[in-house]
Amino acid sequence: MQSPTSTNNSSETWNVYGIELQSRFFIGSALYPSPHIMQQAIKASKAEVITLSLRRQSPDQKGGEKFWDYIKDLGCHLLPNTAGCHSPQEAITIAQMSREIFQTDWIKLEVIGDDYNLQPDPFGLLEATEALIKDGFKVFPYSTDDLVLCQRLQDLGCEVIMPWGSPIGTGKGLMNPYALTTIRERLPDVNLLVDAGIGKPSDACQAMELGFDGILLNTAVAEAVDPVIMANAFANAINAGRAAYKSGIMPPRQTAKPSTPTVGTPFWHQQ
Amino acid sequence: MKIAIIGMGLVGRILAWRLHESDRTIHISLFDQQDRDYYGTGLIAAAMVAPYTEVPNTEPIVQRLGQYSFQRWKEWLPELSTQTQQDIGYLQNGTIVVAHPQDQSDWQRFQIKAQRHIDNEKWQTLNQTQLKHLEPELAQTFSQGLYFPNEGVVDNQALYPALNHYFEQAETISLYENTRIDNLDSISADYDKVFDCRGNGASHNLNNFRSVRGEVARVIAPEVKFSRAIRLLHPRFPLYIAPRKNDEYIIGATQIESDVDTPVTIRSGLELLSALYSLHQGFGEAQIVEFLVGLRPSFSDNLPKIEWGEKIIRINGLYRHGYLFAPILIDDVLNKIMGNETGIHFPQFIVNNES
């Protein structure tokens, strides 16, 4: 029997495009002080899926190969991303290069619509998703928290959808829990991950309590004063949120209710 | 004693100079696949000696290594200037760090890391009046700054020619230019010691080793008068500006996990120059002299390593910290050669591999 104090819900697995996973933490590989610290942090996170970018590393010449090897050495599933792409065609090209280099049909699809807050372009995202699914990719789209956009992505065949909590790298947490809750309720059969904007472990925990299936983050760990300890903190928070969701969170009440019986309390102390 | 040094970058050159200064009877052969005027990473670099402002993005040990090197350059550069009768600048006015108001989060992150790792007396916050006093033109755009007084910038454009001049005068130093040596064992029979001071060229001999691409711009900006290194914090385009003589500034640098040294991309150029223009509009009319690409030789922890074999000694992996690390590493190597083990400051970088 699993210890009740365990930080890893190791008995529960989930299925992502046919792959069984235990961890619900997808972690990024950018912005760490060094590849060595990145490796330590990812190990501490117990993540089984690592996202990586190749847009700026001269992928046609495999310029980042040595760095990619540090990531491959961790033995996790690789989720290449199209970070930095501003048009569907750019994203499709990078996805195809990624598939060739990393031998995976998984792609985290980012099509950026606004350069300052890196907001996804919903129209370009749908266009690229459709093309990539037709080309045999398993798409993990990074989207806004717009319900209709998420529905359209599901209609196109996405089994995973990753709405933002807030813009990439801001650490503002869940800006719109109402929208995220609605997506969860309306798309019960899709794997939902909050991607982007998570700043604190409690943000990740909150998203998991809402019933999200996982969390994807990078900056909050990589730019922490101690990324390794922070990775562990997030792993614990994600597990706590998942356990809370599964075990049934009590609905809030308007009035206080004593957790000890009031029998025996003098009537003039009772209301 | 006969010594071969493979690689005529910053480490190879400084090692040859210091070895020759320690004992002029040593015969030193300096080999490089390029010629002495080749524009390698050490010459492209901004050559900042920044023991403190580098800390928030790297390992805290950088501070201790860099403090030593900052002082050492103060002694070395005047010494080399006297020996070669060449002026080698060493700007020692510190560094100012700024951020735009919309990037307060990065500003706070930098301060949190600085507070955690850097001694309080090594830096101070500046209000607008203090900023205006230290760097008047910066106060036109920014209302606050962080000041790290004990940082400097080496004029590497003067250092390299001075060392060339020194080698030409030294009777016991021989230069072998355009001579590529891949197999160090092949020449070790002819020498008492062989030093591998190659940068990226050593990649196939080393484990856990990679190159990190960096792109810089050189501009001439007569309308800008900065007297010290400036760093701009930004979520995506962090920037440093290292002043040189005659209104010249080195603007850097991108940090891309790639070992391809193809020319600077439009995106990198746009990022560097946009961030630069946002810092001081006087850069708008600056002339772009050139964009340059360098590859930083790096181990996976971004820290250097000295591998000490019976005959072959490797000094590699100075990453983006050539000017910050070279003095301390070379002093440690010289102390070890001379048998002065107590004079070694950072034994953790020396991996004994003696057979």
PDB file of C-alpha atoms in Angstrom, chain A:
ATOM      1  CA  MET A   1       0.000   0.000   0.000  1.00  0.00           C
ATOM      2  CA  GLN A   2       1.235   3.455  -0.811  1.00  0.00           C
ATOM      3  CA  SER A   3       2.188   5.684   2.068  1.00  0.00           C
ATOM      4  CA  PRO A   4      -0.341   8.471   2.627  1.00  0.00           C
ATOM      5  CA  THR A   5       2.562  10.932   2.881  1.00  0.00           C
ATOM      6  CA  SER A   6       4.018   9.957  -0.469  1.00  0.00           C
ATOM      7  CA  THR A   7       4.538  12.869  -2.850  1.00  0.00           C
ATOM      8  CA  ASN A   8       4.127  10.680  -5.921  1.00  0.00           C
ATOM      9  CA  ASN A   9       0.774   9.207  -6.854  1.00  0.00           C
ATOM     10  CA  SER A  10       2.658   6.368  -8.432  1.00  0.00           C
ATOM     11  CA  SER A  11      -0.308   4.029  -8.620  1.00  0.00           C
ATOM     12  CA  GLU A  12      -2.199   6.299 -11.026  1.00  0.00           C
ATOM     13  CA  THR A  13      -1.198   6.470 -14.642  1.00  0.00           C
ATOM     14  CA  TRP A  14      -2.670   8.420 -17.501  1.00  0.00           C
ATOM     15  CA  ASN A  15      -2.539   8.004 -21.221  1.00  0.00           C
ATOM     16  CA  VAL A  16      -1.220  10.637 -23.607  1.00  0.00           C
ATOM     17  CA  TYR A  17      -1.563   9.767 -27.289  1.00  0.00           C
ATOM     18  CA  GLY A  18      -1.146   6.083 -26.425  1.00  0.00           C
ATOM     19  CA  ILE A  19       1.757   6.532 -24.005  1.00  0.00           C
ATOM     20  CA  GLU A  20       1.273   5.636 -20.326  1.00  0.00           C
ATOM     21  CA  LEU A  21       2.650   8.278 -18.000  1.00  0.00           C
ATOM     22  CA  GLN A  22       2.840   8.523 -14.224  1.00  0.00           C
ATOM     23  CA  SER A  23       4.021  12.100 -13.869  1.00  0.00           C
ATOM     24  CA  ARG A  24       1.647  14.932 -14.722  1.00  0.00           C
ATOM     25  CA  PHE A  25       4.479  17.421 -14.974  1.00  0.00           C
ATOM     26  CA  PHE A  26       5.775  18.386 -18.428  1.00  0.00           C
ATOM     27  CA  ILE A  27       8.919  20.480 -18.067  1.00  0.00           C
ATOM     28  CA  GLY A  28      10.803  22.845 -20.368  1.00  0.00           C
ATOM     29  CA  SER A  29      14.520  22.811 -21.115  1.00  0.00           C
ATOM     30  CA  ALA A  30      15.292  26.521 -21.681  1.00  0.00           C
ATOM     31  CA  LEU A  31      16.662  29.312 -19.497  1.00  0.00           C
ATOM     32  CA  TYR A  32      18.566  27.229 -16.932  1.00  0.00           C
ATOM     33  CA  PRO A  33      21.923  28.536 -15.675  1.00  0.00           C
ATOM     34  CA  SER A  34      23.634  25.521 -17.276  1.00  0.00           C
ATOM     35  CA  PRO A  35      22.739  22.183 -18.874  1.00  0.00           C
ATOM     36  CA  HIS A  36      24.041  20.492 -15.736  1.00  0.00           C
ATOM     37  CA  ILE A  37      21.540  22.340 -13.551  1.00  0.00           C
ATOM     38  CA  MET A  38      18.842  21.671 -16.140  1.00  0.00           C
ATOM     39  CA  GLN A  39      19.500  17.931 -15.853  1.00  0.00           C
ATOM     40  CA  GLN A  40      19.409  18.025 -12.049  1.00  0.00           C
ATOM     41  CA  ALA A  41      16.201  20.062 -12.031  1.00  0.00           C
ATOM     42  CA  ILE A  42      14.453  17.768 -14.506  1.00  0.00           C
ATOM     43  CA  LYS A  43      15.440  14.720 -12.458  1.00  0.00           C
ATOM     44  CA  ALA A  44      14.069  16.424  -9.330  1.00  0.00           C
ATOM     45  CA  SER A  45      10.813  17.195 -11.141  1.00  0.00           C
ATOM     46  CA  LYS A  46      10.283  13.495 -11.931  1.00  0.00           C
ATOM     47  CA  ALA A  47       8.823  14.708 -15.224  1.00  0.00           C
ATOM     48  CA  GLU A  48       8.586  12.123 -17.988  1.00  0.00           C
ATOM     49  CA  VAL A  49       8.036  14.590 -20.823  1.00  0.00           C
ATOM     50  CA  ILE A  50      10.490  17.363 -21.733  1.00  0.00           C
ATOM     51  CA  THR A  51       9.757  20.121 -24.192  1.00  0.00           C
ATOM     52  CA  LEU A  52      12.561  21.515 -26.274  1.00  0.00           C
ATOM     53  CA  SER A  53      12.950  24.179 -28.884  1.00  0.00           C
ATOM     54  CA  LEU A  54      15.051  24.079 -31.996  1.00  0.00           C
ATOM     55  CA  ARG A  55      13.864  27.165 -33.845  1.00  0.00           C
ATOM     56  CA  ARG A  56      17.035  29.209 -33.310  1.00  0.00           C
ATOM     57  CA  GLN A  57      19.617  26.458 -33.271  1.00  0.00           C
ATOM     58  CA  SER A  58      20.175  26.090 -36.999  1.00  0.00           C
ATOM     59  CA  PRO A  59      18.183  22.839 -37.050  1.00  0.00           C
ATOM     60  CA  ASP A  60      18.959  22.292 -40.728  1.00  0.00           C
ATOM     61  CA  GLN A  61      22.591  21.893 -39.652  1.00  0.00           C
ATOM     62  CA  LYS A  62      21.739  20.191 -36.342  1.00  0.00           C
ATOM     63  CA  GLY A  63      23.488  23.029 -34.555  1.00  0.00           C
ATOM     64  CA  GLY A  64      22.047  22.161 -31.154  1.00  0.00           C
ATOM     65  CA  GLU A  65      22.841  18.453 -31.265  1.00  0.00           C
ATOM     66  CA  LYS A  66      25.162  18.426 -28.234  1.00  0.00           C
ATOM     67  CA  PHE A  67      22.584  20.288 -26.163  1.00  0.00           C
ATOM     68  CA  TRP A  68      19.824  17.947 -27.327  1.00  0.00           C
ATOM     69  CA  ASP A  69      21.979  15.038 -26.175  1.00  0.00           C
ATOM     70  CA  TYR A  70      21.905  16.403 -22.601  1.00  0.00           C
ATOM     71  CA  ILE A  71      18.122  16.237 -22.819  1.00  0.00           C
ATOM     72  CA  LYS A  72      17.995  12.818 -24.481  1.00  0.00           C
ATOM     73  CA  ASP A  73      20.307  11.427 -21.774  1.00  0.00           C
ATOM     74  CA  LEU A  74      17.499  11.932 -19.249  1.00  0.00           C
ATOM     75  CA  GLY A  75      15.516   9.168 -20.932  1.00  0.00           C
ATOM     76  CA  CYS A  76      12.216  11.069 -21.022  1.00  0.00           C
ATOM     77  CA  HIS A  77       9.708  11.436 -23.838  1.00  0.00           C
ATOM     78  CA  LEU A  78      10.612  14.431 -25.992  1.00  0.00           C
ATOM     79  CA  LEU A  79       8.036  17.010 -26.940  1.00  0.00           C
ATOM     80  CA  PRO A  80       9.640  19.338 -29.501  1.00  0.00           C
ATOM     81  CA  ASN A  81       7.997  22.733 -29.744  1.00  0.00           C
ATOM     82  CA  THR A  82       7.596  25.406 -32.359  1.00  0.00           C
ATOM     83  CA  ALA A  83       8.460  28.287 -29.999  1.00  0.00           C
ATOM     84  CA  GLY A  84       9.277  31.466 -31.844  1.00  0.00           C
ATOM     85  CA  CYS A  85       7.116  30.683 -34.897  1.00  0.00           C
ATOM     86  CA  HIS A  86       4.782  33.451 -36.015  1.00  0.00           C
ATOM     87  CA  SER A  87       3.041  31.806 -38.945  1.00  0.00           C
ATOM     88  CA  PRO A  88       1.472  28.392 -39.579  1.00  0.00           C
ATOM     89  CA  GLN A  89       3.983  27.664 -42.335  1.00  0.00           C
ATOM     90  CA  GLU A  90       6.951  28.406 -40.073  1.00  0.00           C
ATOM     91  CA  ALA A  91       5.500  26.140 -37.389  1.00  0.00           C
ATOM     92  CA  ILE A  92       4.819  23.338 -39.872  1.00  0.00           C
ATOM     93  CA  THR A  93       8.383  23.503 -41.192  1.00  0.00           C
ATOM     94  CA  ILE A  94       9.860  23.349 -37.690  1.00  0.00           C
ATOM     95  CA  ALA A  95       7.510  20.486 -36.762  1.00  0.00           C
ATOM     96  CA  GLN A  96       8.691  18.496 -39.754  1.00  0.00           C
ATOM     97  CA  MET A  97      12.349  19.140 -38.917  1.00  0.00           C
ATOM     98  CA  SER A  98      11.671  18.141 -35.297  1.00  0.00           C
ATOM     99  CA  ARG A  99      10.101  14.864 -36.346  1.00  0.00           C
ATOM    100  CA  GLU A 100      13.119  14.032 -38.442  1.00  0.00           C
ATOM    101  CA  ILE A 101      15.682  15.018 -35.808  1.00  0.00           C
ATOM    102  CA  PHE A 102      13.992  13.580 -32.715  1.00  0.00           C
ATOM    103  CA  GLN A 103      12.136  10.682 -34.320  1.00  0.00           C
ATOM    104  CA  THR A 104       8.839  11.611 -32.690  1.00  0.00           C
ATOM    105  CA  ASP A 105       5.479  12.609 -34.099  1.00  0.00           C
ATOM    106  CA  TRP A 106       4.671  14.617 -30.971  1.00  0.00           C
ATOM    107  CA  ILE A 107       4.731  18.372 -31.448  1.00  0.00           C
ATOM    108  CA  LYS A 108       3.914  21.175 -29.050  1.00  0.00           C
ATOM    109  CA  LEU A 109       2.403  23.651 -31.439  1.00  0.00           C
ATOM    110  CA  GLU A 110       2.944  27.335 -30.797  1.00  0.00           C
ATOM    111  CA  VAL A 111       1.909  29.943 -33.334  1.00  0.00           C
ATOM    112  CA  ILE A 112       2.535  33.345 -31.821  1.00  0.00           C
ATOM    113  CA  GLY A 113       0.114  36.134 -32.673  1.00  0.00           C
ATOM    114  CA  ASP A 114       1.455  38.991 -30.588  1.00  0.00           C
ATOM    115  CA  ASP A 115       5.122  39.581 -30.121  1.00  0.00           C
ATOM    116  CA  TYR A 116       5.014  41.303 -26.767  1.00  0.00           C
ATOM    117  CA  ASN A 117       2.885  38.955 -24.678  1.00  0.00           C
ATOM    118  CA  LEU A 118       3.465  35.954 -26.961  1.00  0.00           C
ATOM    119  CA  GLN A 119      -0.273  35.349 -27.168  1.00  0.00           C
ATOM    120  CA  PRO A 120      -1.173  32.409 -29.414  1.00  0.00           C
ATOM    121  CA  ASP A 121      -2.706  33.249 -32.789  1.00  0.00           C
ATOM    122  CA  PRO A 122      -5.931  31.176 -32.644  1.00  0.00           C
ATOM    123  CA  PHE A 123      -6.491  31.301 -36.401  1.00  0.00           C
ATOM    124  CA  GLY A 124      -2.954  30.305 -37.306  1.00  0.00           C
ATOM    125  CA  LEU A 125      -3.056  27.636 -34.604  1.00  0.00           C
ATOM    126  CA  LEU A 126      -6.123  25.955 -36.151  1.00  0.00           C
ATOM    127  CA  GLU A 127      -4.627  26.129 -39.629  1.00  0.00           C
ATOM    128  CA  ALA A 128      -1.332  24.578 -38.521  1.00  0.00           C
ATOM    129  CA  THR A 129      -3.076  21.961 -36.353  1.00  0.00           C
ATOM    130  CA  GLU A 130      -5.194  20.774 -39.251  1.00  0.00           C
ATOM    131  CA  ALA A 131      -2.191  20.504 -41.564  1.00  0.00           C
ATOM    132  CA  LEU A 132      -0.025  18.726 -39.014  1.00  0.00           C
ATOM    133  CA  ILE A 133      -2.694  16.191 -38.023  1.00  0.00           C
ATOM    134  CA  LYS A 134      -3.224  15.382 -41.706  1.00  0.00           C
ATOM    135  CA  ASP A 135       0.536  14.868 -41.903  1.00  0.00           C
ATOM    136  CA  GLY A 136       0.393  12.299 -39.086  1.00  0.00           C
ATOM    137  CA  PHE A 137       1.479  14.440 -36.153  1.00  0.00           C
ATOM    138  CA  LYS A 138       0.145  14.144 -32.625  1.00  0.00           C
ATOM    139  CA  VAL A 139      -0.418  17.785 -31.811  1.00  0.00           C
ATOM    140  CA  PHE A 140      -0.202  19.419 -28.363  1.00  0.00           C
ATOM    141  CA  PRO A 141      -1.558  22.890 -29.166  1.00  0.00           C
ATOM    142  CA  TYR A 142      -0.682  25.865 -26.946  1.00  0.00           C
ATOM    143  CA  SER A 143      -3.902  27.884 -26.964  1.00  0.00           C
ATOM    144  CA  THR A 144      -5.652  30.690 -25.177  1.00  0.00           C
ATOM    145  CA  ASP A 145      -8.415  29.812 -22.689  1.00  0.00           C
ATOM    146  CA  ASP A 146     -11.157  30.404 -25.284  1.00  0.00           C
ATOM    147  CA  LEU A 147     -13.675  27.554 -25.078  1.00  0.00           C
ATOM    148  CA  VAL A 148     -14.650  27.643 -28.753  1.00  0.00           C
ATOM    149  CA  LEU A 149     -11.020  27.524 -29.870  1.00  0.00           C
ATOM    150  CA  CYS A 150     -10.453  24.500 -27.643  1.00  0.00           C
ATOM    151  CA  GLN A 151     -13.588  22.844 -29.071  1.00  0.00           C
ATOM    152  CA  ARG A 152     -12.335  23.419 -32.616  1.00  0.00           C
ATOM    153  CA  LEU A 153      -8.966  21.922 -31.707  1.00  0.00           C
ATOM    154  CA  GLN A 154     -10.736  18.852 -30.349  1.00  0.00           C
ATOM    155  CA  ASP A 155     -12.852  18.649 -33.517  1.00  0.00           C
ATOM    156  CA  LEU A 156      -9.639  18.586 -35.572  1.00  0.00           C
ATOM    157  CA  GLY A 157      -8.468  15.547 -33.619  1.00  0.00           C
ATOM    158  CA  CYS A 158      -6.354  16.891 -30.767  1.00  0.00           C
ATOM    159  CA  GLU A 159      -6.373  14.505 -27.803  1.00  0.00           C
ATOM    160  CA  VAL A 160      -4.403  17.031 -25.762  1.00  0.00           C
ATOM    161  CA  ILE A 161      -5.084  20.775 -25.485  1.00  0.00           C
ATOM    162  CA  MET A 162      -2.922  23.179 -23.527  1.00  0.00           C
ATOM    163  CA  PRO A 163      -4.588  26.507 -22.707  1.00  0.00           C
ATOM    164  CA  TRP A 164      -2.540  29.202 -21.047  1.00  0.00           C
ATOM    165  CA  GLY A 165      -2.828  30.204 -17.423  1.00  0.00           C
ATOM    166  CA  SER A 166      -1.393  33.588 -18.346  1.00  0.00           C
ATOM    167  CA  PRO A 167       1.170  34.738 -20.958  1.00  0.00           C
ATOM    168  CA  ILE A 168       4.439  32.809 -21.297  1.00  0.00           C
ATOM    169  CA  GLY A 169       7.024  33.654 -18.688  1.00  0.00           C
ATOM    170  CA  THR A 170       4.858  36.081 -16.717  1.00  0.00           C
ATOM    171  CA  GLY A 171       4.311  33.846 -13.707  1.00  0.00           C
ATOM    172  CA  LYS A 172       0.937  35.464 -13.140  1.00  0.00           C
ATOM    173  CA  GLY A 173      -0.740  32.144 -12.455  1.00  0.00           C
ATOM    174  CA  LEU A 174      -4.318  31.389 -13.529  1.00  0.00           C
ATOM    175  CA  MET A 175      -5.732  34.692 -14.811  1.00  0.00           C
ATOM    176  CA  ASN A 176      -9.135  33.221 -15.570  1.00  0.00           C
ATOM    177  CA  PRO A 177     -10.021  30.155 -13.492  1.00  0.00           C
ATOM    178  CA  TYR A 178     -13.632  30.474 -14.681  1.00  0.00           C
ATOM    179  CA  ALA A 179     -12.619  29.968 -18.325  1.00  0.00           C
ATOM    180  CA  LEU A 180     -10.339  27.063 -17.439  1.00  0.00           C
ATOM    181  CA  THR A 181     -13.093  25.419 -15.359  1.00  0.00           C
ATOM    182  CA  THR A 182     -15.517  25.805 -18.246  1.00  0.00           C
ATOM    183  CA  ILE A 183     -13.103  24.153 -20.668  1.00  0.00           C
ATOM    184  CA  ARG A 184     -12.638  21.287 -18.207  1.00  0.00           C
ATOM    185  CA  GLU A 185     -16.374  20.796 -17.810  1.00  0.00           C
ATOM    186  CA  ARG A 186     -17.169  21.040 -21.519  1.00  0.00           C
ATOM    187  CA  LEU A 187     -14.269  18.916 -22.783  1.00  0.00           C
ATOM    188  CA  PRO A 188     -14.226  16.036 -20.282  1.00  0.00           C
ATOM    189  CA  ASP A 189     -12.529  13.564 -22.640  1.00  0.00           C
ATOM    190  CA  VAL A 190      -9.545  15.660 -23.710  1.00  0.00           C
ATOM    191  CA  ASN A 191      -6.267  15.735 -21.804  1.00  0.00           C
ATOM    192  CA  LEU A 192      -5.976  19.313 -20.607  1.00  0.00           C
ATOM    193  CA  LEU A 193      -2.715  20.833 -19.467  1.00  0.00           C
ATOM    194  CA  VAL A 194      -2.156  24.367 -18.318  1.00  0.00           C
ATOM    195  CA  ASP A 195       0.759  25.615 -20.356  1.00  0.00           C
ATOM    196  CA  ALA A 196       2.379  28.958 -19.594  1.00  0.00           C
ATOM    197  CA  GLY A 197       2.006  31.527 -16.882  1.00  0.00           C
ATOM    198  CA  ILE A 198       2.474  29.265 -13.873  1.00  0.00           C
ATOM    199  CA  GLY A 199       4.608  31.163 -11.351  1.00  0.00           C
ATOM    200  CA  LYS A 200       4.193  29.439  -8.003  1.00  0.00           C
ATOM    201  CA  PRO A 201       3.654  25.811  -7.026  1.00  0.00           C
ATOM    202  CA  SER A 202       0.270  26.894  -5.640  1.00  0.00           C
ATOM    203  CA  ASP A 203      -0.738  28.020  -9.174  1.00  0.00           C
ATOM    204  CA  ALA A 204       0.024  24.530 -10.457  1.00  0.00           C
ATOM    205  CA  CYS A 205      -1.844  23.006  -7.544  1.00  0.00           C
ATOM    206  CA  GLN A 206      -4.856  25.234  -8.256  1.00  0.00           C
ATOM    207  CA  ALA A 207      -4.966  24.127 -11.916  1.00  0.00           C
ATOM    208  CA  MET A 208      -4.819  20.487 -10.882  1.00  0.00           C
ATOM    209  CA  GLU A 209      -7.584  21.046  -8.315  1.00  0.00           C
ATOM    210  CA  LEU A 210      -9.725  22.356 -11.195  1.00  0.00           C
ATOM    211  CA  GLY A 211      -9.349  18.946 -12.774  1.00  0.00           C
ATOM    212  CA  PHE A 212      -6.628  19.640 -15.300  1.00  0.00           C
ATOM    213  CA  ASP A 213      -4.658  16.568 -16.262  1.00  0.00           C
ATOM    214  CA  GLY A 214      -1.215  18.099 -16.132  1.00  0.00           C
ATOM    215  CA  ILE A 215       1.005  21.158 -16.085  1.00  0.00           C
ATOM    216  CA  LEU A 216       3.623  22.331 -18.549  1.00  0.00           C
ATOM    217  CA  LEU A 217       6.083  24.920 -17.310  1.00  0.00           C
ATOM    218  CA  ASN A 218       9.635  26.129 -17.719  1.00  0.00           C
ATOM    219  CA  THR A 219      10.469  29.626 -16.493  1.00  0.00           C
ATOM    220  CA  ALA A 220       9.192  29.203 -12.936  1.00  0.00           C
ATOM    221  CA  VAL A 221      11.704  26.410 -12.379  1.00  0.00           C
ATOM    222  CA  ALA A 222      14.566  27.514 -14.628  1.00  0.00           C
ATOM    223  CA  GLU A 223      14.714  31.053 -13.280  1.00  0.00           C
ATOM    224  CA  ALA A 224      14.237  30.192  -9.612  1.00  0.00           C
ATOM    225  CA  VAL A 225      17.156  30.972  -7.335  1.00  0.00           C
ATOM    226  CA  ASP A 226      17.481  27.207  -6.886  1.00  0.00           C
ATOM    227  CA  PRO A 227      15.896  25.445  -9.864  1.00  0.00           C
ATOM    228  CA  VAL A 228      16.430  21.966  -8.435  1.00  0.00           C
ATOM    229  CA  ILE A 229      14.536  22.608  -5.210  1.00  0.00           C
ATOM    230  CA  MET A 230      11.840  24.496  -7.109  1.00  0.00           C
ATOM    231  CA  ALA A 231      11.374  21.562  -9.517  1.00  0.00           C
ATOM    232  CA  ASN A 232      10.725  19.313  -6.543  1.00  0.00           C
ATOM    233  CA  ALA A 233       8.317  21.861  -5.072  1.00  0.00           C
ATOM    234  CA  PHE A 234       6.298  21.888  -8.289  1.00  0.00           C
ATOM    235  CA  ALA A 235       6.260  18.095  -8.457  1.00  0.00           C
ATOM    236  CA  ASN A 236       4.785  17.978  -4.962  1.00  0.00           C
ATOM    237  CA  ALA A 237       2.242  20.718  -5.734  1.00  0.00           C
ATOM    238  CA  ILE A 238       1.062  18.976  -8.898  1.00  0.00           C
ATOM    239  CA  ASN A 239       0.636  15.717  -7.029  1.00  0.00           C
ATOM    240  CA  ALA A 240      -1.193  17.488  -4.195  1.00  0.00           C
ATOM    241  CA  GLY A 241      -3.589  19.172  -6.612  1.00  0.00           C
ATOM    242  CA  ARG A 242      -4.286  15.930  -8.431  1.00  0.00           C
ATOM    243  CA  ALA A 243      -4.883  14.042  -5.177  1.00  0.00           C
ATOM    244  CA  ALA A 244      -7.218  16.806  -4.002  1.00  0.00           C
ATOM    245  CA  TYR A 245      -9.213  16.711  -7.235  1.00  0.00           C
ATOM    246  CA  LYS A 246      -9.492  12.930  -7.139  1.00  0.00           C
ATOM    247  CA  SER A 247     -10.490  12.795  -3.488  1.00  0.00           C
ATOM    248  CA  GLY A 248     -13.319  15.306  -3.820  1.00  0.00           C
ATOM    249  CA  ILE A 249     -12.890  18.861  -2.630  1.00  0.00           C
ATOM    250  CA  MET A 250     -15.567  20.028  -0.242  1.00  0.00           C
ATOM    251  CA  PRO A 251     -17.717  22.796  -1.670  1.00  0.00           C
ATOM    252  CA  PRO A 252     -17.422  26.077   0.244  1.00  0.00           C
ATOM    253  CA  ARG A 253     -20.307  27.008   2.592  1.00  0.00           C
ATOM    254  CA  GLN A 254     -21.688  30.399   3.406  1.00  0.00           C
ATOM    255  CA  THR A 255     -21.852  29.745   7.145  1.00  0.00           C
ATOM    256  CA  ALA A 256     -19.445  28.259   9.625  1.00  0.00           C
ATOM    257  CA  LYS A 257     -20.069  24.718  10.768  1.00  0.00           C
ATOM    258  CA  PRO A 258     -18.257  23.424  13.827  1.00  0.00           C
ATOM    259  CA  SER A 259     -16.241  20.327  13.281  1.00  0.00           C
ATOM    260  CA  THR A 260     -16.911  19.295  16.877  1.00  0.00           C
ATOM    261  CA  PRO A 261     -20.459  18.632  18.136  1.00  0.00           C
ATOM    262  CA  THR A 262     -22.195  21.408  19.989  1.00  0.00           C
ATOM    263  CA  VAL A 263     -24.090  19.083  22.315  1.00  0.00           C
ATOM    264  CA  GLY A 264     -23.225  20.095  25.832  1.00  0.00           C
ATOM    265  CA  THR A 265     -22.498  23.685  24.931  1.00  0.00           C
ATOM    266  CA  PRO A 266     -24.737  26.010  26.984  1.00  0.00           C
ATOM    267  CA  PHE A 267     -27.678  27.112  24.877  1.00  0.00           C
ATOM    268  CA  TRP A 268     -26.816  30.798  25.317  1.00  0.00           C
ATOM    269  CA  HIS A 269     -23.528  30.108  23.512  1.00  0.00           C
ATOM    270  CA  GLN A 270     -25.358  28.513  20.569  1.00  0.00           C
ATOM    271  CA  GLN A 271     -26.831  30.485  17.678  1.00  0.00           C
TER     272      GLN A 271
END
